[in-house]
């Protein structure tokens, strides 16, 4: 770890809250201010009982995608919609290296009604991307969750063996194609009930493939826990 002058400056002169423009007033959430952080809302609207996709009607309990092809995880739980302050916070952690945010973000995850589990695994980054971004934000959130819930962390259980294009650069069907057999499981997960942690779920293709690999390796059940889910676009 090199000396980071930018970080030191941030400590001495706390930055402005990127949401409201006021000075950040809490080291825990900085640069986001306390007031804005408390505005992060939990999504409680209607959603698919399996993958969690927000649905238009509370009477739909399973979405079209899950009806067509049932995922191998039992359920996806997520805190909020990938928008507003939650999106800002995830961006700061993921792309701006504000690592301390993994703690309060991990705390949001711990507030979800997660089932008992034997272990926590996280969605991996491919090693070339890990190197570019320097650290895996999902792994750091998982580490926090593991301590908080006292569920053993199982690091590096899932590996990405195929370097796929950034998921944001492709759409819909392409995502599923790109990720086919992109993950492999190492380590013994046989008979285990697992929590699979991801930061943002977009189409669900990544967690579907990870769950497939874990099941193939003998996992008993997989529950997905994510910080946010993006609102599904029409016709994708
Ligand atoms: Zn603010
Ligand atoms: Zn669904």
Tab-separated table of N, CA and C in Angstrom, residues 99-164:
chain	number	residue	atom	x	y	z
A	99	UNK	N	-13.128	3.087	0.494
A	99	UNK	CA	-13.300	1.744	1.052
A	99	UNK	C	-14.081	1.702	2.358
A	100	UNK	N	-14.015	2.798	3.136
A	100	UNK	CA	-14.716	2.753	4.421
A	100	UNK	C	-16.214	2.560	4.251
A	101	UNK	N	-16.747	2.869	3.054
A	101	UNK	CA	-18.192	2.704	2.839
A	101	UNK	C	-18.622	1.244	2.814
A	102	UNK	N	-17.650	0.321	2.724
A	102	UNK	CA	-18.044	-1.095	2.741
A	102	UNK	C	-18.675	-1.463	4.086
A	103	UNK	N	-18.332	-0.704	5.125
A	103	UNK	CA	-18.881	-0.977	6.446
A	103	UNK	C	-20.365	-0.604	6.536
A	104	UNK	N	-20.722	0.680	6.322
A	104	UNK	CA	-22.153	1.007	6.384
A	104	UNK	C	-22.976	0.320	5.301
A	105	UNK	N	-22.367	0.037	4.154
A	105	UNK	CA	-23.119	-0.677	3.115
A	105	UNK	C	-23.341	-2.122	3.555
A	106	UNK	N	-22.313	-2.716	4.145
A	106	UNK	CA	-22.448	-4.074	4.678
A	106	UNK	C	-23.502	-4.129	5.769
A	107	UNK	N	-23.588	-3.042	6.530
A	107	UNK	CA	-24.591	-2.979	7.587
A	107	UNK	C	-26.009	-3.029	7.006
A	108	UNK	N	-26.202	-2.349	5.872
A	108	UNK	CA	-27.517	-2.385	5.217
A	108	UNK	C	-27.873	-3.838	4.870
A	109	UNK	N	-26.870	-4.574	4.353
A	109	UNK	CA	-27.110	-5.985	4.005
A	109	UNK	C	-27.514	-6.794	5.226
A	110	UNK	N	-26.865	-6.495	6.360
A	110	UNK	CA	-27.134	-7.270	7.575
A	110	UNK	C	-28.546	-7.031	8.092
A	111	UNK	N	-29.186	-5.968	7.622
A	111	UNK	CA	-30.552	-5.699	8.068
A	111	UNK	C	-31.604	-6.473	7.279
A	112	UNK	N	-31.169	-7.145	6.217
A	112	UNK	CA	-32.118	-7.940	5.429
A	112	UNK	C	-32.495	-9.213	6.187
A	113	UNK	N	-33.680	-9.744	5.939
A	113	UNK	CA	-34.085	-10.979	6.640
A	113	UNK	C	-33.374	-12.204	6.060
A	114	UNK	N	-32.055	-12.268	6.278
A	114	UNK	CA	-31.264	-13.347	5.692
A	114	UNK	C	-31.463	-14.647	6.470
A	115	UNK	N	-31.488	-15.772	5.771
A	115	UNK	CA	-31.647	-17.046	6.471
A	115	UNK	C	-30.333	-17.481	7.119
A	116	UNK	N	-30.399	-18.439	8.009
A	116	UNK	CA	-29.188	-19.029	8.578
A	116	UNK	C	-28.373	-19.637	7.449
A	117	UNK	N	-27.062	-19.571	7.567
A	117	UNK	CA	-26.242	-20.141	6.505
A	117	UNK	C	-24.960	-20.719	7.091
A	118	UNK	N	-24.343	-21.631	6.343
A	118	UNK	CA	-23.077	-22.231	6.775
A	118	UNK	C	-21.875	-21.415	6.331
A	119	UNK	N	-22.090	-20.580	5.308
A	119	UNK	CA	-20.957	-19.814	4.806
A	119	UNK	C	-21.388	-18.686	3.890
A	120	UNK	N	-20.490	-17.691	3.782
A	120	UNK	CA	-20.726	-16.560	2.890
A	120	UNK	C	-19.712	-16.616	1.754
A	121	UNK	N	-20.213	-16.572	0.535
A	121	UNK	CA	-19.327	-16.511	-0.622
A	121	UNK	C	-19.661	-15.249	-1.403
A	122	UNK	N	-18.674	-14.686	-2.095
A	122	UNK	CA	-19.005	-13.491	-2.867
A	122	UNK	C	-18.736	-13.669	-4.343
A	123	UNK	N	-19.486	-12.891	-5.096
A	123	UNK	CA	-19.341	-12.906	-6.547
A	123	UNK	C	-17.950	-12.357	-6.884
A	124	UNK	N	-17.169	-13.106	-7.662
A	124	UNK	CA	-15.782	-12.699	-7.907
A	124	UNK	C	-15.634	-11.718	-9.060
A	125	UNK	N	-14.502	-11.076	-9.101
A	125	UNK	CA	-14.102	-10.298	-10.262
A	125	UNK	C	-13.051	-11.136	-10.969
A	126	UNK	N	-12.911	-10.956	-12.243
A	126	UNK	CA	-11.817	-11.634	-12.922
A	126	UNK	C	-10.512	-10.996	-12.464
A	127	UNK	N	-9.436	-11.799	-12.377
A	127	UNK	CA	-8.205	-11.254	-11.782
A	127	UNK	C	-7.678	-10.011	-12.490
A	128	UNK	N	-7.876	-9.902	-13.800
A	128	UNK	CA	-7.353	-8.721	-14.490
A	128	UNK	C	-8.113	-7.468	-14.066
A	129	UNK	N	-9.402	-7.638	-13.805
A	129	UNK	CA	-10.201	-6.495	-13.381
A	129	UNK	C	-9.920	-6.167	-11.922
A	130	UNK	N	-9.673	-7.214	-11.143
A	130	UNK	CA	-9.349	-7.030	-9.734
A	130	UNK	C	-8.087	-6.187	-9.622
A	131	UNK	N	-7.143	-6.469	-10.493
A	131	UNK	CA	-5.882	-5.743	-10.473
A	131	UNK	C	-6.109	-4.280	-10.835
A	132	UNK	N	-6.922	-4.034	-11.832
A	132	UNK	CA	-7.188	-2.671	-12.276
A	132	UNK	C	-7.899	-1.861	-11.202
A	133	UNK	N	-8.828	-2.497	-10.529
A	133	UNK	CA	-9.620	-1.760	-9.557
A	133	UNK	C	-9.012	-1.856	-8.158
A	134	UNK	N	-7.970	-2.646	-8.046
A	134	UNK	CA	-7.189	-2.805	-6.823
A	134	UNK	C	-7.853	-3.620	-5.716
A	135	UNK	N	-9.132	-3.568	-5.589
A	135	UNK	CA	-9.719	-4.408	-4.550
A	135	UNK	C	-11.131	-4.789	-4.948
A	136	UNK	N	-11.611	-5.855	-4.381
A	136	UNK	CA	-12.934	-6.345	-4.716
A	136	UNK	C	-13.933	-5.834	-3.676
A	137	UNK	N	-14.757	-4.893	-4.106
A	137	UNK	CA	-15.687	-4.252	-3.181
A	137	UNK	C	-16.692	-5.244	-2.607
A	138	UNK	N	-17.063	-6.239	-3.410
A	138	UNK	CA	-18.031	-7.222	-2.927
A	138	UNK	C	-17.415	-8.075	-1.820
A	139	UNK	N	-16.127	-8.392	-1.979
A	139	UNK	CA	-15.435	-9.180	-0.958
A	139	UNK	C	-15.340	-8.407	0.352
A	140	UNK	N	-15.133	-7.093	0.269
A	140	UNK	CA	-15.013	-6.329	1.512
A	140	UNK	C	-16.358	-6.195	2.213
A	141	UNK	N	-17.425	-6.139	1.445
A	141	UNK	CA	-18.768	-6.114	2.041
A	141	UNK	C	-19.065	-7.475	2.695
A	142	UNK	N	-18.661	-8.543	2.013
A	142	UNK	CA	-18.858	-9.891	2.542
A	142	UNK	C	-18.119	-10.080	3.866
A	143	UNK	N	-16.904	-9.521	3.931
A	143	UNK	CA	-16.094	-9.641	5.138
A	143	UNK	C	-16.823	-8.991	6.310
A	144	UNK	N	-17.397	-7.822	6.068
A	144	UNK	CA	-18.134	-7.129	7.122
A	144	UNK	C	-19.346	-7.961	7.556
A	145	UNK	N	-20.076	-8.463	6.574
A	145	UNK	CA	-21.287	-9.231	6.852
A	145	UNK	C	-20.962	-10.497	7.659
A	146	UNK	N	-19.866	-11.124	7.303
A	146	UNK	CA	-19.433	-12.339	7.985
A	146	UNK	C	-19.172	-12.074	9.470
A	147	UNK	N	-18.492	-10.974	9.757
A	147	UNK	CA	-18.201	-10.618	11.155
A	147	UNK	C	-19.478	-10.306	11.892
A	148	UNK	N	-20.321	-9.529	11.245
A	148	UNK	CA	-21.548	-9.050	11.879
A	148	UNK	C	-22.510	-10.210	12.172
A	149	UNK	N	-22.662	-11.122	11.230
A	149	UNK	CA	-23.633	-12.212	11.401
A	149	UNK	C	-23.000	-13.477	11.974
A	150	UNK	N	-21.671	-13.441	12.141
A	150	UNK	CA	-20.938	-14.614	12.645
A	150	UNK	C	-21.173	-15.850	11.781
A	151	UNK	N	-21.141	-15.615	10.493
A	151	UNK	CA	-21.213	-16.711	9.526
A	151	UNK	C	-19.848	-16.764	8.847
A	152	UNK	N	-19.210	-17.937	8.792
A	152	UNK	CA	-17.865	-17.998	8.229
A	152	UNK	C	-17.795	-17.495	6.788
A	153	UNK	N	-16.743	-16.728	6.526
A	153	UNK	CA	-16.497	-16.233	5.178
A	153	UNK	C	-15.723	-17.306	4.423
A	154	UNK	N	-16.138	-17.588	3.222
A	154	UNK	CA	-15.428	-18.569	2.405
A	154	UNK	C	-14.833	-17.848	1.202
A	155	UNK	N	-13.630	-17.281	1.398
A	155	UNK	CA	-13.067	-16.454	0.324
A	155	UNK	C	-12.613	-17.277	-0.879
A	156	UNK	N	-12.703	-16.679	-2.021
A	156	UNK	CA	-12.198	-17.270	-3.272
A	156	UNK	C	-12.796	-18.624	-3.627
A	157	UNK	N	-14.001	-18.896	-3.159
A	157	UNK	CA	-14.634	-20.170	-3.496
A	157	UNK	C	-15.057	-20.182	-4.964
A	158	UNK	N	-15.603	-19.043	-5.410
A	158	UNK	CA	-15.983	-18.963	-6.821
A	158	UNK	C	-14.923	-18.145	-7.543
A	159	UNK	N	-14.479	-18.671	-8.658
A	159	UNK	CA	-13.524	-17.927	-9.473
A	159	UNK	C	-14.118	-17.676	-10.832
A	160	UNK	N	-13.790	-16.508	-11.361
A	160	UNK	CA	-14.226	-16.226	-12.713
A	160	UNK	C	-13.125	-16.715	-13.631
A	161	UNK	N	-13.458	-17.670	-14.480
A	161	UNK	CA	-12.419	-18.277	-15.307
A	161	UNK	C	-12.435	-17.727	-16.728
A	162	UNK	N	-13.442	-16.910	-17.019
A	162	UNK	CA	-13.543	-16.336	-18.355
A	162	UNK	C	-13.610	-14.820	-18.179
A	163	UNK	N	-12.746	-14.074	-18.867
A	163	UNK	CA	-12.830	-12.615	-18.762
A	163	UNK	C	-13.883	-12.129	-19.746
A	164	UNK	N	-14.997	-11.706	-19.201
A	164	UNK	CA	-16.110	-11.296	-20.056
A	164	UNK	C	-16.115	-9.782	-20.194
